[in-house]
PDB file of C-alpha atoms in Angstrom:
ATOM      1  CA  MET A  24     110.663 101.474  74.199  1.00 50.00           C
ATOM      2  CA  PRO A  25     113.021 100.995  77.200  1.00 61.00           C
ATOM      3  CA  HIS A  26     111.893 102.225  80.599  1.00 82.00           C
ATOM      4  CA  HIS A  27     113.932 104.729  82.611  1.00 91.00           C
ATOM      5  CA  THR A  28     113.184 105.069  86.310  1.00 95.00           C
ATOM      6  CA  ALA A  29     114.421 107.957  88.448  1.00 96.00           C
ATOM      7  CA  ILE A  30     114.582 107.779  92.234  1.00 96.00           C
ATOM      8  CA  VAL A  31     114.322 111.107  94.070  1.00 97.00           C
ATOM      9  CA  GLY A  32     115.447 111.100  97.691  1.00 94.00           C
ATOM     10  CA  ASN A  33     118.779 109.698  98.806  1.00 90.00           C
ATOM     11  CA  GLY A  34     117.779 108.527 102.253  1.00 92.00           C
ATOM     12  CA  ARG A  35     117.606 104.902 103.383  1.00 93.00           C
ATOM     13  CA  LEU A  36     114.635 103.850 101.254  1.00 94.00           C
ATOM     14  CA  GLY A  37     115.753 105.723  98.135  1.00 94.00           C
ATOM     15  CA  SER A  38     119.214 104.177  98.325  1.00 94.00           C
ATOM     16  CA  ALA A  39     117.868 100.667  98.973  1.00 94.00           C
ATOM     17  CA  LEU A  40     115.272 100.906  96.201  1.00 95.00           C
ATOM     18  CA  ALA A  41     117.782 102.189  93.651  1.00 94.00           C
ATOM     19  CA  ALA A  42     120.211  99.391  94.521  1.00 93.00           C
ATOM     20  CA  ALA A  43     117.493  96.736  94.324  1.00 94.00           C
ATOM     21  CA  LEU A  44     116.242  97.984  90.951  1.00 94.00           C
ATOM     22  CA  ARG A  45     119.762  97.966  89.505  1.00 94.00           C
ATOM     23  CA  SER A  46     120.308  94.432  90.768  1.00 92.00           C
ATOM     24  CA  ALA A  47     117.064  93.434  89.018  1.00 93.00           C
ATOM     25  CA  GLY A  48     118.349  94.838  85.714  1.00 93.00           C
ATOM     26  CA  HIS A  49     116.392  98.107  85.627  1.00 93.00           C
ATOM     27  CA  ASP A  50     117.757 101.322  84.144  1.00 93.00           C
ATOM     28  CA  VAL A  51     117.802 103.537  87.229  1.00 94.00           C
ATOM     29  CA  TRP A  52     118.862 107.137  87.726  1.00 93.00           C
ATOM     30  CA  GLY A  53     119.718 108.182  91.246  1.00 89.00           C
ATOM     31  CA  PRO A  54     118.992 108.333  94.008  1.00 93.00           C
ATOM     32  CA  LEU A  55     118.771 112.003  93.095  1.00 95.00           C
ATOM     33  CA  GLY A  56     118.661 114.881  95.536  1.00 91.00           C
ATOM     34  CA  ARG A  57     115.443 116.581  96.501  1.00 81.00           C
ATOM     35  CA  GLY A  58     114.320 119.121  93.939  1.00 88.00           C
ATOM     36  CA  ALA A  59     115.311 116.929  90.972  1.00 93.00           C
ATOM     37  CA  ASP A  60     112.964 117.223  88.001  1.00 93.00           C
ATOM     38  CA  GLY A  61     113.299 113.664  86.677  1.00 92.00           C
ATOM     39  CA  PHE A  62     113.915 114.858  83.128  1.00 93.00           C
ATOM     40  CA  GLY A  63     114.274 111.963  80.703  1.00 92.00           C
ATOM     41  CA  ALA A  64     112.653 109.377  82.965  1.00 94.00           C
ATOM     42  CA  ASP A  65     109.244 107.912  82.218  1.00 93.00           C
ATOM     43  CA  LEU A  66     108.724 106.967  85.890  1.00 96.00           C
ATOM     44  CA  VAL A  67     109.861 109.003  88.898  1.00 97.00           C
ATOM     45  CA  LEU A  68     109.562 107.495  92.377  1.00 97.00           C
ATOM     46  CA  LEU A  69     109.698 109.939  95.272  1.00 97.00           C
ATOM     47  CA  CYS A  70     111.369 108.546  98.391  1.00 96.00           C
ATOM     48  CA  VAL A  71     110.980 111.660 100.533  1.00 96.00           C
ATOM     49  CA  PRO A  72     109.190 112.332 103.848  1.00 95.00           C
ATOM     50  CA  ASP A  73     105.405 112.470 103.585  1.00 95.00           C
ATOM     51  CA  ALA A  74     105.282 116.204 104.248  1.00 96.00           C
ATOM     52  CA  GLU A  75     107.603 116.841 101.282  1.00 96.00           C
ATOM     53  CA  ILE A  76     105.864 114.670  98.668  1.00 96.00           C
ATOM     54  CA  ALA A  77     103.673 117.391  97.180  1.00 97.00           C
ATOM     55  CA  ALA A  78     106.584 119.823  96.763  1.00 96.00           C
ATOM     56  CA  ALA A  79     108.808 117.120  95.257  1.00 96.00           C
ATOM     57  CA  ALA A  80     106.048 116.075  92.820  1.00 96.00           C
ATOM     58  CA  ALA A  81     105.587 119.677  91.690  1.00 95.00           C
ATOM     59  CA  CYS A  82     109.233 119.699  90.522  1.00 95.00           C
ATOM     60  CA  ILE A  83     108.822 116.738  88.166  1.00 95.00           C
ATOM     61  CA  VAL A  84     108.610 117.548  84.456  1.00 93.00           C
ATOM     62  CA  PRO A  85     105.316 116.807  82.686  1.00 93.00           C
ATOM     63  CA  GLY A  86     104.902 113.487  80.927  1.00 91.00           C
ATOM     64  CA  ALA A  87     106.466 111.165  83.486  1.00 94.00           C
ATOM     65  CA  ILE A  88     104.477 108.883  85.764  1.00 96.00           C
ATOM     66  CA  VAL A  89     105.086 110.104  89.306  1.00 97.00           C
ATOM     67  CA  GLY A  90     104.903 107.871  92.338  1.00 97.00           C
ATOM     68  CA  HIS A  91     105.568 107.991  96.036  1.00 97.00           C
ATOM     69  CA  CYS A  92     106.734 105.313  98.448  1.00 96.00           C
ATOM     70  CA  SER A  93     104.551 106.289 101.381  1.00 96.00           C
ATOM     71  CA  GLY A  94     102.186 103.861 103.026  1.00 95.00           C
ATOM     72  CA  ALA A  95     100.023 106.533 104.636  1.00 95.00           C
ATOM     73  CA  THR A  96      99.694 109.231 101.959  1.00 96.00           C
ATOM     74  CA  PRO A  97      96.986 109.099  99.249  1.00 96.00           C
ATOM     75  CA  LEU A  98      97.904 109.436  95.580  1.00 96.00           C
ATOM     76  CA  ASP A  99      96.151 112.757  95.031  1.00 95.00           C
ATOM     77  CA  VAL A 100      99.049 114.575  96.718  1.00 96.00           C
ATOM     78  CA  LEU A 101     100.996 113.886  93.512  1.00 96.00           C
ATOM     79  CA  GLY A 102      98.783 116.215  91.479  1.00 94.00           C
ATOM     80  CA  ASP A 103      96.688 115.845  88.355  1.00 94.00           C
ATOM     81  CA  ARG A 104      98.855 113.397  86.403  1.00 94.00           C
ATOM     82  CA  GLU A 105      99.425 109.673  86.003  1.00 96.00           C
ATOM     83  CA  ARG A 106     100.307 108.455  89.488  1.00 97.00           C
ATOM     84  CA  VAL A 107     101.497 105.329  91.310  1.00 98.00           C
ATOM     85  CA  GLY A 108     102.210 104.230  94.857  1.00 98.00           C
ATOM     86  CA  LEU A 109     104.831 101.677  95.931  1.00 97.00           C
ATOM     87  CA  HIS A 110     105.251 100.968  99.655  1.00 97.00           C
ATOM     88  CA  PRO A 111     107.506  98.041 100.594  1.00 96.00           C
ATOM     89  CA  LEU A 112     106.203  96.446 103.775  1.00 95.00           C
ATOM     90  CA  MET A 113     109.707  96.150 105.155  1.00 93.00           C
ATOM     91  CA  THR A 114     111.821  98.024 107.662  1.00 90.00           C
ATOM     92  CA  VAL A 115     114.749  99.634 105.819  1.00 91.00           C
ATOM     93  CA  ILE A 116     117.885 100.462 107.807  1.00 85.00           C
ATOM     94  CA  GLY A 117     120.350 100.989 104.960  1.00 81.00           C
ATOM     95  CA  PRO A 118     121.066 100.664 101.234  1.00 83.00           C
ATOM     96  CA  ALA A 119     121.885  96.960 101.555  1.00 84.00           C
ATOM     97  CA  THR A 120     118.421  96.097 102.924  1.00 86.00           C
ATOM     98  CA  SER A 121     116.861  93.325 100.850  1.00 90.00           C
ATOM     99  CA  LEU A 122     113.283  93.858  99.722  1.00 93.00           C
ATOM    100  CA  ARG A 123     112.922  90.312  98.375  1.00 94.00           C
ATOM    101  CA  GLY A 124     110.074  88.419 100.007  1.00 95.00           C
ATOM    102  CA  ALA A 125     108.433  91.534 101.447  1.00 96.00           C
ATOM    103  CA  GLY A 126     104.826  92.474 100.905  1.00 96.00           C
ATOM    104  CA  CYS A 127     104.290  95.636  98.894  1.00 97.00           C
ATOM    105  CA  ALA A 128     101.301  97.987  98.794  1.00 98.00           C
ATOM    106  CA  ILE A 129     100.757  99.294  95.263  1.00 98.00           C
ATOM    107  CA  ALA A 130      98.322 101.681  93.612  1.00 98.00           C
ATOM    108  CA  GLY A 131      97.915 103.339  90.238  1.00 97.00           C
ATOM    109  CA  SER A 132      95.703 106.067  88.822  1.00 96.00           C
ATOM    110  CA  THR A 133      95.372 104.187  85.499  1.00 96.00           C
ATOM    111  CA  PRO A 134      95.488 100.486  84.593  1.00 96.00           C
ATOM    112  CA  GLN A 135      98.755 101.096  82.733  1.00 95.00           C
ATOM    113  CA  ALA A 136     100.353 102.806  85.711  1.00 96.00           C
ATOM    114  CA  LEU A 137      99.203 100.035  88.053  1.00 97.00           C
ATOM    115  CA  ALA A 138     100.623  97.396  85.711  1.00 96.00           C
ATOM    116  CA  ARG A 139     103.968  99.208  85.624  1.00 95.00           C
ATOM    117  CA  ILE A 140     104.315  99.412  89.388  1.00 97.00           C
ATOM    118  CA  HIS A 141     103.112  95.811  89.795  1.00 97.00           C
ATOM    119  CA  SER A 142     105.874  94.725  87.414  1.00 96.00           C
ATOM    120  CA  ILE A 143     108.496  96.625  89.405  1.00 96.00           C
ATOM    121  CA  ALA A 144     107.354  95.075  92.679  1.00 97.00           C
ATOM    122  CA  THR A 145     107.487  91.540  91.290  1.00 97.00           C
ATOM    123  CA  ASP A 146     110.868  92.165  89.610  1.00 95.00           C
ATOM    124  CA  LEU A 147     112.216  93.039  93.059  1.00 96.00           C
ATOM    125  CA  GLY A 148     110.872  89.774  94.478  1.00 96.00           C
ATOM    126  CA  MET A 149     108.150  91.455  96.526  1.00 97.00           C
ATOM    127  CA  HIS A 150     104.541  90.311  96.833  1.00 97.00           C
ATOM    128  CA  PRO A 151     102.306  93.208  95.682  1.00 98.00           C
ATOM    129  CA  PHE A 152      98.770  93.841  96.864  1.00 97.00           C
ATOM    130  CA  ALA A 153      96.450  96.673  95.833  1.00 97.00           C
ATOM    131  CA  MET A 154      95.950  99.492  98.317  1.00 96.00           C
ATOM    132  CA  ALA A 155      92.978 101.870  98.167  1.00 96.00           C
ATOM    133  CA  ASP A 156      93.531 105.367  99.521  1.00 95.00           C
ATOM    134  CA  ALA A 157      90.666 104.938 101.998  1.00 96.00           C
ATOM    135  CA  ASP A 158      92.422 101.921 103.536  1.00 97.00           C
ATOM    136  CA  ARG A 159      95.824 103.550 103.958  1.00 96.00           C
ATOM    137  CA  PRO A 160      95.400 104.760 107.579  1.00 96.00           C
ATOM    138  CA  ALA A 161      94.477 101.271 108.839  1.00 97.00           C
ATOM    139  CA  TYR A 162      97.178  99.639 106.721  1.00 97.00           C
ATOM    140  CA  HIS A 163      99.881 102.000 107.921  1.00 96.00           C
ATOM    141  CA  ALA A 164      98.788 101.666 111.544  1.00 96.00           C
ATOM    142  CA  ALA A 165      99.045  97.874 111.199  1.00 96.00           C
ATOM    143  CA  ALA A 166     102.572  98.226 109.800  1.00 95.00           C
ATOM    144  CA  SER A 167     103.624 100.564 112.613  1.00 95.00           C
ATOM    145  CA  ILE A 168     102.241  98.246 115.283  1.00 95.00           C
ATOM    146  CA  ALA A 169     103.879  95.181 113.732  1.00 95.00           C
ATOM    147  CA  SER A 170     107.268  96.867 113.409  1.00 94.00           C
ATOM    148  CA  ASN A 171     107.701 100.026 115.503  1.00 94.00           C
ATOM    149  CA  PHE A 172     105.577  99.072 118.492  1.00 96.00           C
ATOM    150  CA  LEU A 173     107.190  95.633 118.583  1.00 96.00           C
ATOM    151  CA  ILE A 174     110.583  97.315 118.999  1.00 95.00           C
ATOM    152  CA  THR A 175     109.179  99.457 121.818  1.00 96.00           C
ATOM    153  CA  ILE A 176     107.916  96.359 123.604  1.00 97.00           C
ATOM    154  CA  GLU A 177     111.219  94.534 123.140  1.00 97.00           C
ATOM    155  CA  ASP A 178     113.030  97.548 124.613  1.00 97.00           C
ATOM    156  CA  PHE A 179     110.686  97.257 127.611  1.00 97.00           C
ATOM    157  CA  ALA A 180     111.611  93.583 127.937  1.00 97.00           C
ATOM    158  CA  GLY A 181     115.285  94.420 127.576  1.00 96.00           C
ATOM    159  CA  GLN A 182     115.142  96.922 130.447  1.00 96.00           C
ATOM    160  CA  LEU A 183     113.635  94.344 132.792  1.00 96.00           C
ATOM    161  CA  ALA A 184     116.078  91.683 131.626  1.00 97.00           C
ATOM    162  CA  ALA A 185     118.988  94.024 132.371  1.00 96.00           C
ATOM    163  CA  ALA A 186     117.577  94.595 135.879  1.00 95.00           C
ATOM    164  CA  ALA A 187     117.805  90.816 136.377  1.00 95.00           C
ATOM    165  CA  SER A 188     121.363  90.727 134.903  1.00 96.00           C
ATOM    166  CA  VAL A 189     120.097  88.858 131.824  1.00 97.00           C
ATOM    167  CA  PRO A 190     121.639  89.892 128.472  1.00 96.00           C
ATOM    168  CA  ARG A 191     119.280  91.217 125.809  1.00 94.00           C
ATOM    169  CA  GLU A 192     120.546  88.534 123.412  1.00 96.00           C
ATOM    170  CA  ALA A 193     119.051  85.820 125.610  1.00 97.00           C
ATOM    171  CA  LEU A 194     115.567  87.046 124.682  1.00 97.00           C
ATOM    172  CA  VAL A 195     116.146  86.887 120.922  1.00 97.00           C
ATOM    173  CA  PRO A 196     115.309  83.178 120.340  1.00 97.00           C
ATOM    174  CA  LEU A 197     112.093  83.617 122.360  1.00 96.00           C
ATOM    175  CA  VAL A 198     111.090  86.666 120.304  1.00 97.00           C
ATOM    176  CA  ARG A 199     111.781  84.888 117.011  1.00 96.00           C
ATOM    177  CA  ALA A 200     109.875  81.758 118.068  1.00 97.00           C
ATOM    178  CA  SER A 201     106.904  83.848 119.201  1.00 96.00           C
ATOM    179  CA  VAL A 202     106.734  85.714 115.883  1.00 96.00           C
ATOM    180  CA  ASP A 203     107.136  82.478 113.927  1.00 96.00           C
ATOM    181  CA  ASN A 204     104.336  80.866 115.928  1.00 96.00           C
ATOM    182  CA  TRP A 205     102.058  83.861 115.357  1.00 96.00           C
ATOM    183  CA  ALA A 206     102.788  83.670 111.627  1.00 94.00           C
ATOM    184  CA  ALA A 207     102.108  79.924 111.526  1.00 96.00           C
ATOM    185  CA  VAL A 208      99.013  79.510 113.685  1.00 95.00           C
ATOM    186  CA  GLY A 209      97.656  82.971 114.547  1.00 94.00           C
ATOM    187  CA  ALA A 210      97.533  84.958 117.772  1.00 94.00           C
ATOM    188  CA  GLN A 211      95.122  82.879 119.840  1.00 93.00           C
ATOM    189  CA  ALA A 212      96.910  79.562 119.294  1.00 93.00           C
ATOM    190  CA  ALA A 213     100.389  81.089 119.678  1.00 95.00           C
ATOM    191  CA  LEU A 214      99.693  82.806 123.005  1.00 95.00           C
ATOM    192  CA  THR A 215     101.472  81.268 126.012  1.00 94.00           C
ATOM    193  CA  GLY A 216     102.503  82.459 129.466  1.00 95.00           C
ATOM    194  CA  PRO A 217     100.873  83.200 132.818  1.00 96.00           C
ATOM    195  CA  ILE A 218      97.999  85.317 131.520  1.00 96.00           C
ATOM    196  CA  ALA A 219      97.014  82.598 129.052  1.00 94.00           C
ATOM    197  CA  ARG A 220      97.179  80.068 131.916  1.00 94.00           C
ATOM    198  CA  GLY A 221      95.127  82.251 134.239  1.00 94.00           C
ATOM    199  CA  ASP A 222      98.024  82.506 136.725  1.00 96.00           C
ATOM    200  CA  ALA A 223      97.104  85.783 138.406  1.00 96.00           C
ATOM    201  CA  ALA A 224      99.687  85.417 141.191  1.00 97.00           C
ATOM    202  CA  THR A 225     102.584  85.301 138.720  1.00 97.00           C
ATOM    203  CA  VAL A 226     101.224  88.284 136.805  1.00 97.00           C
ATOM    204  CA  ALA A 227     101.018  90.225 140.089  1.00 97.00           C
ATOM    205  CA  ARG A 228     104.669  89.458 140.833  1.00 97.00           C
ATOM    206  CA  GLN A 229     105.590  90.630 137.342  1.00 97.00           C
ATOM    207  CA  ARG A 230     103.651  93.861 137.893  1.00 97.00           C
ATOM    208  CA  HIS A 231     105.536  94.424 141.165  1.00 97.00           C
ATOM    209  CA  ALA A 232     108.872  93.973 139.372  1.00 97.00           C
ATOM    210  CA  VAL A 233     107.877  96.472 136.696  1.00 97.00           C
ATOM    211  CA  ALA A 234     106.906  98.999 139.370  1.00 97.00           C
ATOM    212  CA  ALA A 235     110.262  98.502 141.070  1.00 96.00           C
ATOM    213  CA  HIS A 236     112.550  98.572 138.025  1.00 96.00           C
ATOM    214  CA  ALA A 237     110.663 100.529 135.334  1.00 95.00           C
ATOM    215  CA  PRO A 238     107.857 102.461 137.046  1.00 96.00           C
ATOM    216  CA  GLN A 239     107.455 104.771 134.050  1.00 97.00           C
ATOM    217  CA  LEU A 240     106.309 101.710 132.067  1.00 96.00           C
ATOM    218  CA  ALA A 241     103.776 100.404 134.593  1.00 97.00           C
ATOM    219  CA  ASP A 242     100.827 101.827 132.657  1.00 97.00           C
ATOM    220  CA  LEU A 243     102.117 100.164 129.483  1.00 97.00           C
ATOM    221  CA  PHE A 244     102.399  96.827 131.310  1.00 97.00           C
ATOM    222  CA  ASP A 245      98.835  97.188 132.587  1.00 97.00           C
ATOM    223  CA  ALA A 246      97.497  98.002 129.120  1.00 97.00           C
ATOM    224  CA  LEU A 247      99.339  95.075 127.560  1.00 97.00           C
ATOM    225  CA  ALA A 248      98.207  92.705 130.327  1.00 97.00           C
ATOM    226  CA  THR A 249      94.593  93.739 129.814  1.00 97.00           C
ATOM    227  CA  ALA A 250      94.836  93.303 126.039  1.00 96.00           C
ATOM    228  CA  THR A 251      96.547  89.928 126.471  1.00 97.00           C
ATOM    229  CA  ALA A 252      93.824  88.743 128.866  1.00 96.00           C
ATOM    230  CA  GLU A 253      91.184  89.762 126.319  1.00 96.00           C
ATOM    231  CA  LEU A 254      93.055  87.845 123.617  1.00 95.00           C
ATOM    232  CA  ALA A 255      93.361  84.792 125.867  1.00 95.00           C
ATOM    233  CA  ALA A 256      89.608  84.895 126.478  1.00 93.00           C
ATOM    234  CA  THR A 257      89.005  84.474 122.740  1.00 88.00           C
ATOM    235  CA  ALA A 258      91.290  81.451 122.403  1.00 73.00           C
ATOM    236  CA  PRO A 259      89.618  78.050 122.011  1.00 69.00           C
ATOM    237  CA  ARG A 260      89.763  75.953 125.156  1.00 63.00           C
ATOM    238  CA  LYS A 261      92.206  73.050 124.987  1.00 55.00           C
ATOM    239  CA  ALA A 262      90.818  69.685 125.964  1.00 43.00           C
ATOM    240  CA  ALA A 263      92.126  68.322 129.258  1.00 40.00           C
ATOM    241  CA  ALA A 264      94.745  65.601 128.898  1.00 36.00           C
TER     242      ALA A 264
END
């Protein structure tokens, strides 16, 4: 029997997921507007804000598997029915966003439901991993730190660069190399800079510049400097040349 998947929620994720599924050869309906009942589909994926998941699930006709695409919300919000979770570990800024190569947190209330959502994730070129409801807060916090907080820090860097008449684009190769190094060798081995070298005088000059050009971010600089010093203290000592 052919599968029919309905996407409810026509925001960025709903549009990107519908486009990706169609490109992978799936029979997809939508993205449909909020309040859609998913009639005729055997799987309905809700791409709506977390606070609206329960109400959207209550609209879906009986018989269909219902899933959400939230990383933080447990499956029980979907009600007493066959349920799945599909959360692409990818920042989505528009319908053309590619999900291929991304990690993907999946869950299912039955083995059959889990197998279905695992198949969808792999068809889209993602790398699925099982996510227990109890682990969702830590998982979602990790995702927010890796993505959202990184952007906040880069905005901080951009403000200081602008104060020194340095274009934001000049920082981009450094950011990419730092992330690539972290991915390749881990945080301790990838860490460089004055804190890692124990150069307190340079760090003090940096702190003075922050106070002069972005005083509202001085506390953030101090917190990051402290955390970086603690990370540096855990790094293995390099042998002297």
